[in-house]
Coordinates of C-alpha atoms in Angstrom, one line a residue:
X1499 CA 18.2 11.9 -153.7
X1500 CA 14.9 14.1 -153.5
X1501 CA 14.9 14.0 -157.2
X1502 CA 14.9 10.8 -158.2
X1503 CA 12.0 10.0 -155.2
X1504 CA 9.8 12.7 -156.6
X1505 CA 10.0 11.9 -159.9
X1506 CA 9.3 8.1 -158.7
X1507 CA 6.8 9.4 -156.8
X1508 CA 5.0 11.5 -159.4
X1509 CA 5.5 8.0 -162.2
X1510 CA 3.3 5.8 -159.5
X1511 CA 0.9 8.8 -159.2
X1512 CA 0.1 9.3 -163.1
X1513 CA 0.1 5.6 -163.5
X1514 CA -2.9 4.7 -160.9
X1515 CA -4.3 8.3 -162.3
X1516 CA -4.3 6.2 -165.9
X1517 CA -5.6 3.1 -164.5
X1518 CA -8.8 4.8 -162.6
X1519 CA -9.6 6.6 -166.0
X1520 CA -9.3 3.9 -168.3
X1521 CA -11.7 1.9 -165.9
X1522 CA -14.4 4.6 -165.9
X1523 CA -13.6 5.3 -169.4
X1524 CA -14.1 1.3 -170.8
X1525 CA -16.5 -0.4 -168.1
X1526 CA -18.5 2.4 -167.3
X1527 CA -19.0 2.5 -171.4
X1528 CA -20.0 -1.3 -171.7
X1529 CA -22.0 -1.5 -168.4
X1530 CA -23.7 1.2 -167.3
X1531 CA -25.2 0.2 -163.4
X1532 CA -28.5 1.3 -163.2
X1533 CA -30.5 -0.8 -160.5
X1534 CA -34.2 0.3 -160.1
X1535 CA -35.3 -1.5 -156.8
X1536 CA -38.3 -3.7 -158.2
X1537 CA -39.0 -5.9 -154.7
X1538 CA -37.4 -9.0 -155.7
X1539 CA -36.4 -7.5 -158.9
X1540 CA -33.4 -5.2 -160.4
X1541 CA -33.2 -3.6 -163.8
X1542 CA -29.6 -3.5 -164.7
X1543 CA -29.2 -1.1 -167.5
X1544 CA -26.9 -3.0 -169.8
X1545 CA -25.7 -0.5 -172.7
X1546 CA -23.6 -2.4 -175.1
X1547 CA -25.5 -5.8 -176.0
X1548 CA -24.4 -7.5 -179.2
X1549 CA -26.8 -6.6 -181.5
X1550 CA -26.3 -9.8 -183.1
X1551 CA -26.5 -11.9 -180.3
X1552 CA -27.7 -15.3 -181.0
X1553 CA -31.8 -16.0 -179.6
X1554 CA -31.2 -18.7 -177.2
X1555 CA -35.2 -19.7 -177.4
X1556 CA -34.9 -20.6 -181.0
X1557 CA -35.0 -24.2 -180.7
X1558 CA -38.0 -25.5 -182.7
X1559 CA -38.7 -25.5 -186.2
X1560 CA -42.0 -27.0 -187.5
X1561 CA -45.0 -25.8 -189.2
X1562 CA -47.0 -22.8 -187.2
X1563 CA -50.4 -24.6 -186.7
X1564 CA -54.0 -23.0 -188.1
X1565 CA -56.3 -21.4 -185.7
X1566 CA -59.9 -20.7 -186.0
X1567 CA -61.0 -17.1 -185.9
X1568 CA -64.2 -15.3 -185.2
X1569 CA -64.3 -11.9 -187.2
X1570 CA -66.4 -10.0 -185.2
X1571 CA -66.6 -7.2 -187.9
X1572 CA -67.5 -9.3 -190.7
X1573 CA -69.3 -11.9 -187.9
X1574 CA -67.8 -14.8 -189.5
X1575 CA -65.4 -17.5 -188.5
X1576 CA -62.0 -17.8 -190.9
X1577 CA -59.2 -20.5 -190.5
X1578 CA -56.2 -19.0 -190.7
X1579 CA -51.9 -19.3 -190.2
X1580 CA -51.8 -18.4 -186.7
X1581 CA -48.4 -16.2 -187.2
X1582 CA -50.4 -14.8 -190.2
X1583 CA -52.9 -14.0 -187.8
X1584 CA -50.3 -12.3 -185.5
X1585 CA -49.4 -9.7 -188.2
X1586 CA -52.7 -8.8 -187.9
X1587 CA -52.6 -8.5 -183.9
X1588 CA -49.7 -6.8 -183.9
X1589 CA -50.3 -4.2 -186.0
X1590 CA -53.5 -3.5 -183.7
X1591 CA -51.8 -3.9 -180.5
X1592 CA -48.8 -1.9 -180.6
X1593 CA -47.3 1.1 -183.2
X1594 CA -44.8 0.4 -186.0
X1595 CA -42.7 3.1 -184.3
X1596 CA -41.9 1.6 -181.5
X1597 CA -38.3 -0.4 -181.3
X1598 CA -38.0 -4.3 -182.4
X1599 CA -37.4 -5.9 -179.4
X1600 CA -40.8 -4.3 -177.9
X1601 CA -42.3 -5.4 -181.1
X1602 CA -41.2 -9.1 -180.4
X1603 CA -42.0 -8.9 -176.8
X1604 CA -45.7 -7.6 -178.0
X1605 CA -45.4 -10.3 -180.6
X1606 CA -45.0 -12.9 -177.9
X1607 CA -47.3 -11.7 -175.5
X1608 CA -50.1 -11.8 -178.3
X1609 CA -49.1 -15.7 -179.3
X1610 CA -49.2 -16.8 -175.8
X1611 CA -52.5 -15.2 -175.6
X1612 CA -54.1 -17.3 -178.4
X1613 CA -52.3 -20.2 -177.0
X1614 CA -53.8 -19.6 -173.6
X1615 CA -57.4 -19.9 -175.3
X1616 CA -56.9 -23.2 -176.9
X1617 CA -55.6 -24.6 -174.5
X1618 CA -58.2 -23.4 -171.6
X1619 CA -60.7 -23.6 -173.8
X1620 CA -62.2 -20.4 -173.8
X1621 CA -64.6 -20.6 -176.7
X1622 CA -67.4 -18.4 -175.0
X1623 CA -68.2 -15.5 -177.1
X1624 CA -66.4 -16.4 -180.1
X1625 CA -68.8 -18.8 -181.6
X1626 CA -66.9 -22.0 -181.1
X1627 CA -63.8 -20.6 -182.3
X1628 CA -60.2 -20.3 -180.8
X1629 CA -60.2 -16.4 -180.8
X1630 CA -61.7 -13.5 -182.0
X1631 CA -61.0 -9.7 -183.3
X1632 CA -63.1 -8.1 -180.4
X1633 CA -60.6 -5.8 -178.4
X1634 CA -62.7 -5.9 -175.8
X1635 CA -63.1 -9.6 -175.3
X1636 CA -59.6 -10.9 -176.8
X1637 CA -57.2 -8.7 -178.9
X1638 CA -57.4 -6.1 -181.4
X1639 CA -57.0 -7.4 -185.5
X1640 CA -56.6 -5.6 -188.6
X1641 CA -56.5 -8.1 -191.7
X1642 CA -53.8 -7.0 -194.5
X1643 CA -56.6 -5.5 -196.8
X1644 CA -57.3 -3.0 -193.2
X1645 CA -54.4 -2.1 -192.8
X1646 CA -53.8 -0.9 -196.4
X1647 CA -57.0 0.9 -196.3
X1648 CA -56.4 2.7 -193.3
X1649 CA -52.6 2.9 -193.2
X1650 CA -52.0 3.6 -196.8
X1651 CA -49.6 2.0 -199.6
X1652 CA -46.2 3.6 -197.7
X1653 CA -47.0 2.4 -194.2
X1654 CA -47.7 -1.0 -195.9
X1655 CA -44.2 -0.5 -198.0
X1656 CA -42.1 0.9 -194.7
X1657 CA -43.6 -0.7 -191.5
X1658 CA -45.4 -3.4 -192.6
X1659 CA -42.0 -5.1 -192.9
X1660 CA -40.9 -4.0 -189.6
X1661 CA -44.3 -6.2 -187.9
X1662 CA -43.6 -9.1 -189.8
X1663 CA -40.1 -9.5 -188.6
X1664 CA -40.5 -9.3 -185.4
X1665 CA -43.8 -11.4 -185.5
X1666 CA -41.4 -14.2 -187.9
X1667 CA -38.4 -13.8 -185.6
X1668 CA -40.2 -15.3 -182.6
X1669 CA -41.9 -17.7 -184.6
X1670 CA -43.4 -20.3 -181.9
X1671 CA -42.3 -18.6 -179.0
X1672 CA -44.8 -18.8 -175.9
X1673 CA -44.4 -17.7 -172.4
X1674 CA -45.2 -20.5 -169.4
X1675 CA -45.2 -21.0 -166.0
X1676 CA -45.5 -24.7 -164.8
X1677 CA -45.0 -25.6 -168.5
X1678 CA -48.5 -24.3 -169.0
X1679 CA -49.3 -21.2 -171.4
X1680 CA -49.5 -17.8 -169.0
X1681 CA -52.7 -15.1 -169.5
X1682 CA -50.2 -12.5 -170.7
X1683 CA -51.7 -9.4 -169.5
X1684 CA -50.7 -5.8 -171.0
X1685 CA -51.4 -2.3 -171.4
X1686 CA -50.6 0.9 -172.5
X1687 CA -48.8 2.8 -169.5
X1688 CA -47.8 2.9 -166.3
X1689 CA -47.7 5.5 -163.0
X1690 CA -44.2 3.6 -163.1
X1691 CA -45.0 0.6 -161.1
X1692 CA -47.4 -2.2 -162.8
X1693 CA -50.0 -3.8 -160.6
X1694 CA -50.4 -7.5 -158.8
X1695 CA -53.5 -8.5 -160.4
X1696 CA -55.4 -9.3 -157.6
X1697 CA -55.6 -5.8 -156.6
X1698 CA -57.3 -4.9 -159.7
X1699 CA -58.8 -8.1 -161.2
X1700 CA -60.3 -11.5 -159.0
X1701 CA -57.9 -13.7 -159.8
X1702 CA -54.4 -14.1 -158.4
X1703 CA -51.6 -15.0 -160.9
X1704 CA -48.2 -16.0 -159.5
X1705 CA -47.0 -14.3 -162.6
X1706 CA -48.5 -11.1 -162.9
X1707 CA -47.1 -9.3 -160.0
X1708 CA -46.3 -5.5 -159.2
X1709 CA -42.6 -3.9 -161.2
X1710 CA -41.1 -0.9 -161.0
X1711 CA -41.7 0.3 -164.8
X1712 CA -39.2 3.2 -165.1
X1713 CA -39.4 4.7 -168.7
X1714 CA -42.7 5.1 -168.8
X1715 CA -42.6 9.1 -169.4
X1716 CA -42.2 9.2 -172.2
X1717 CA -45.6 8.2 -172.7
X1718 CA -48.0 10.4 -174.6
X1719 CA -50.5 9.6 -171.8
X1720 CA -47.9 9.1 -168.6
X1721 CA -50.8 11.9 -167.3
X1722 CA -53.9 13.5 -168.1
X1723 CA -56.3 16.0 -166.7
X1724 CA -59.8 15.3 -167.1
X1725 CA -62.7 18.1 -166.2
X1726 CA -65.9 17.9 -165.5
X1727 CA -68.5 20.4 -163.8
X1728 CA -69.5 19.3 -159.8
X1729 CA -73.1 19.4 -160.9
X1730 CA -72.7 16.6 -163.6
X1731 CA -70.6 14.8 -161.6
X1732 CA -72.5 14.7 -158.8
X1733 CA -75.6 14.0 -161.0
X1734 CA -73.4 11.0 -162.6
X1735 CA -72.9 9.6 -159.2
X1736 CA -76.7 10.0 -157.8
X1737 CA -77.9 8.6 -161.0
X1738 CA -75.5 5.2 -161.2
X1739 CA -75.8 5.0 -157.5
X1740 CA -78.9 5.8 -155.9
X1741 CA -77.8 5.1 -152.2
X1742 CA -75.3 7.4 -152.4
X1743 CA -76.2 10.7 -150.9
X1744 CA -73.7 13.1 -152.3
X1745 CA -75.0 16.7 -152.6
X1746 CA -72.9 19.7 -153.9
X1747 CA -72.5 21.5 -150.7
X1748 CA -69.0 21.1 -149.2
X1749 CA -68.6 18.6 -151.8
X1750 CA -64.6 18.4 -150.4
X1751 CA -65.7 16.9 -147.4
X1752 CA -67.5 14.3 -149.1
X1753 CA -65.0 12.4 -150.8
X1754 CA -62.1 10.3 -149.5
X1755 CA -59.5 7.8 -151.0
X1756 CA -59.8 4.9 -148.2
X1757 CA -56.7 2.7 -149.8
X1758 CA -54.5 2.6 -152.9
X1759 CA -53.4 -0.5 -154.4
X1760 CA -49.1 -1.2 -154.3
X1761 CA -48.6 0.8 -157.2
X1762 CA -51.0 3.7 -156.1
X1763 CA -54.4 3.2 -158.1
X1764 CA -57.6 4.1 -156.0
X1765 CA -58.6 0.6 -154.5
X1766 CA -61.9 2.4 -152.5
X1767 CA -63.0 5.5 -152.6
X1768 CA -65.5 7.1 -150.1
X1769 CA -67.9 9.3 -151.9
X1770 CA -71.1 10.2 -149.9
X1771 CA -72.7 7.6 -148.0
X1772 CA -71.3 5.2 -150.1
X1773 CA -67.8 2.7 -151.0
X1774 CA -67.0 2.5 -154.6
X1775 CA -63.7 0.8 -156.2
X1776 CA -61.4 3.3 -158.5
X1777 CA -62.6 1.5 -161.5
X1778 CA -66.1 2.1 -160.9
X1779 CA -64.8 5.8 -161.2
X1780 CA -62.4 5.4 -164.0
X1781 CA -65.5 3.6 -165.9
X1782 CA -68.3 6.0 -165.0
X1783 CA -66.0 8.8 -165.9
X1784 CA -64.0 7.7 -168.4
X1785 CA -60.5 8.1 -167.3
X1786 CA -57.4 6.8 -168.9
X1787 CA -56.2 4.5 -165.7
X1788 CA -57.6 4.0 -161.9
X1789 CA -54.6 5.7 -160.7
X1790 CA -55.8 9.2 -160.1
X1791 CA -56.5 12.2 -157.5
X1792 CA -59.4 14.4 -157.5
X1793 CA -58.6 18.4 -157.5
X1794 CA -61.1 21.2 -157.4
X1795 CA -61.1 24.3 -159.1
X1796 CA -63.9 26.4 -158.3
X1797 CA -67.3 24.8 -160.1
X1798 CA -64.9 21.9 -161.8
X1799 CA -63.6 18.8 -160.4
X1800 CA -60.3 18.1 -161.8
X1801 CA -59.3 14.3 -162.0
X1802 CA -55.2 14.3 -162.3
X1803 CA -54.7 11.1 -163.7
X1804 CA -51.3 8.5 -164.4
X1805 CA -50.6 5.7 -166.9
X1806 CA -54.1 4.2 -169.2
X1807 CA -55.1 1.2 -169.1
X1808 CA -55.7 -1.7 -166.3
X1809 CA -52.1 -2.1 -164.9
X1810 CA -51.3 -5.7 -165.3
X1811 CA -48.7 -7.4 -166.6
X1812 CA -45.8 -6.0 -169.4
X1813 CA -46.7 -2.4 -170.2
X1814 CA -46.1 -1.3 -173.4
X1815 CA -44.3 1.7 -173.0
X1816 CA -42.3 0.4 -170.2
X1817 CA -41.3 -2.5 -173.1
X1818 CA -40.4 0.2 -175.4
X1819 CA -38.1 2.1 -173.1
X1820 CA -36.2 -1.0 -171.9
X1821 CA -35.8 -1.7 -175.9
X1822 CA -34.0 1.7 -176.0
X1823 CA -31.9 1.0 -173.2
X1824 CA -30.6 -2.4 -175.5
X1825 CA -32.7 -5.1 -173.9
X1826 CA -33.6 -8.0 -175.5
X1827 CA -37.8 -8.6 -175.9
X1828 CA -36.6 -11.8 -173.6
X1829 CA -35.0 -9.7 -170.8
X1830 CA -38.4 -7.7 -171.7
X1831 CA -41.1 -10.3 -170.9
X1832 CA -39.2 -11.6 -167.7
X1833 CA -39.2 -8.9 -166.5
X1834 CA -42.8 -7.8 -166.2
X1835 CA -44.3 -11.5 -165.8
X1836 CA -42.5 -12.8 -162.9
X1837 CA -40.9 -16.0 -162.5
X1838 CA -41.8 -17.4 -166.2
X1839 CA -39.7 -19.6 -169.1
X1840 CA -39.7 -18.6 -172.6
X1841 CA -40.9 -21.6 -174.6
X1842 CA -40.5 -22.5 -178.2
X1843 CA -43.4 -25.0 -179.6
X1844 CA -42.8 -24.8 -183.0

């Protein structure tokens, strides 16, 4: 009898062994759990989505309206194809390089900005017109003839493609919240957590609230080191801000981080006798991003910065890296602006 109940034994034994490998072995394959604890948000890392997966915001199909541009290079106003338009935003705004459903989110993103003009109204500094190709005031443009200057015949030939589709894939495709067009903030990088705009900008926008941003990296400017003598910095300082009082004797003691925003950028600094914000200090000093610490080495202060750029809203590089990890630009963009609906207007 032994036997027979071993050997019965031994069958039930293999067979849950079987089971518990083929589980790991198929689920853990299709759906990989990766939750990254975003406050009221989860990333969960999703490895197998069908790449041919039907877009369930492609609903409209009518005729992309014409927008009126200001040229700020050539300082003349041009009507023009607003997805036309786009390629040339696109291009600007984001590389070729990175994956297509960071491409579309970018693509999106960039529409809803345009839309957000028109229908806000915000003419100012563009001469009447809906938009214009100022980086600094709107978003960055390079018309087709640009780009093939710049880029050359094989980038137009290889990548040029590559924009287009992902610019002609979301064709109408706006991001709202309370039916209305959102300010679609982005940037560059992250320290891997984006920031709720009011912590860095006036306004408040139920939208554009603080994420964990995982991926970021992989980011050519994740962190940077910028250097610069005591004695010019302090002479920067006393020169921008005569109250100030700061000397270069124990300059150490002299300078203090008072508060950091959620995601860790210098909200005040203490530097003398005087309060300043982190982006006076990122703007008098040129750093990549607000979110920094100040080292000293001898007769240099070292600034150890994370991420570039202002924070808010998607980040780039973040967009990218949840494009590698199979994300759709959809699963992209509600992601980093919170609580919005994809809309298709035409």
């Amino acid at each position: 009898m032994k036997r027979p109940i071993i050997l019965l034994m031994g069958t039930m034994i293999f067979g849950i062994l079987l089971s518990v490998l083929i589980s790991v072995l198929f689920y853990g394959k299709n759906e990989v759990s990766n939750s990254i604890d975003a406050g009221t948000k989860k990333i969960v890392q999703k490895e197998d989505k069908d790449p041919y997966e039907k877009d369930p915001y492609e609903k409209v199909d009518k005729t992309s309206p014409t927008i009126s541009v200001y040229n700020s290079s050539t300082n003349k106003i041009e009507e023009m194809d607003i997805e036309t338009f786009l390629y040339g935003v696109l291009s600007a705004e984001m590389s070729s390089d990175f994956s297509e459903e960071a491409l579309k989110a970018q693509a999106v993103a960039a529409r809803t900005y345009i839309i957000y003009k028109k229908e806000n109204n915000m003419t100012q500094g563009h001469k009447g017109a809906d938009i214009c190709t100022d980086s600094n005031h709107c978003q960055a443009y390079f018309s087709y003839n640009e780009l093939k200057k710049n880029k050359g015949e094989d980038w137009i030939k290889e990548s040029y493609p590559k924009i287009k589709k992902a610019v002609d894939d979301t064709k109408g495709h706006i991001l709202t919240y309370d039916e209305k067009a959102i300010l679609p903030l982005y940037f560059s990088t992250s320290s891997g957590k984006t920031e709720n705009c009011e912590e860095v900008f006036s306004s408040q926008y139920p939208y554009l609230k603080s994420v964990s941003s995982p991926y970021e990296e992989q980011s050519p400017r994740y962190y940077t080191e910028t250097k610069i003598s005591k004695y010019n910095f302090v002479n920067a300082l006393n020169k921008s801000y005569s109250n100030i009082s700061l000397s270069l004797d124990n300059l150490i003691n002299q300078i203090k981080v008072l508060e950091r925003t959620n995601a860790g950028s210098v909200k005040t600094i203490q530097i003398g006798d005087k309060k300043l914000s982190g982006r006076n200090i990122r703007t008098l000093f040129g750093l990549n991003s607000s979110n920094f610490d100040i080292g000293f080495e001898n007769d240099t202060v070292v600034f150890k910065v994370k991420g570039y750029g202002h924070g808010v809203g998607m980040s780039q590089w973040g967009a990218e890296g949840m494009a590698q990890k199979n994300y759709k630009y959809y699963d992209i963009l509600c992601y980093y602006y919170t609580g919005i609906e994809i809309k298709d207007i035409y």
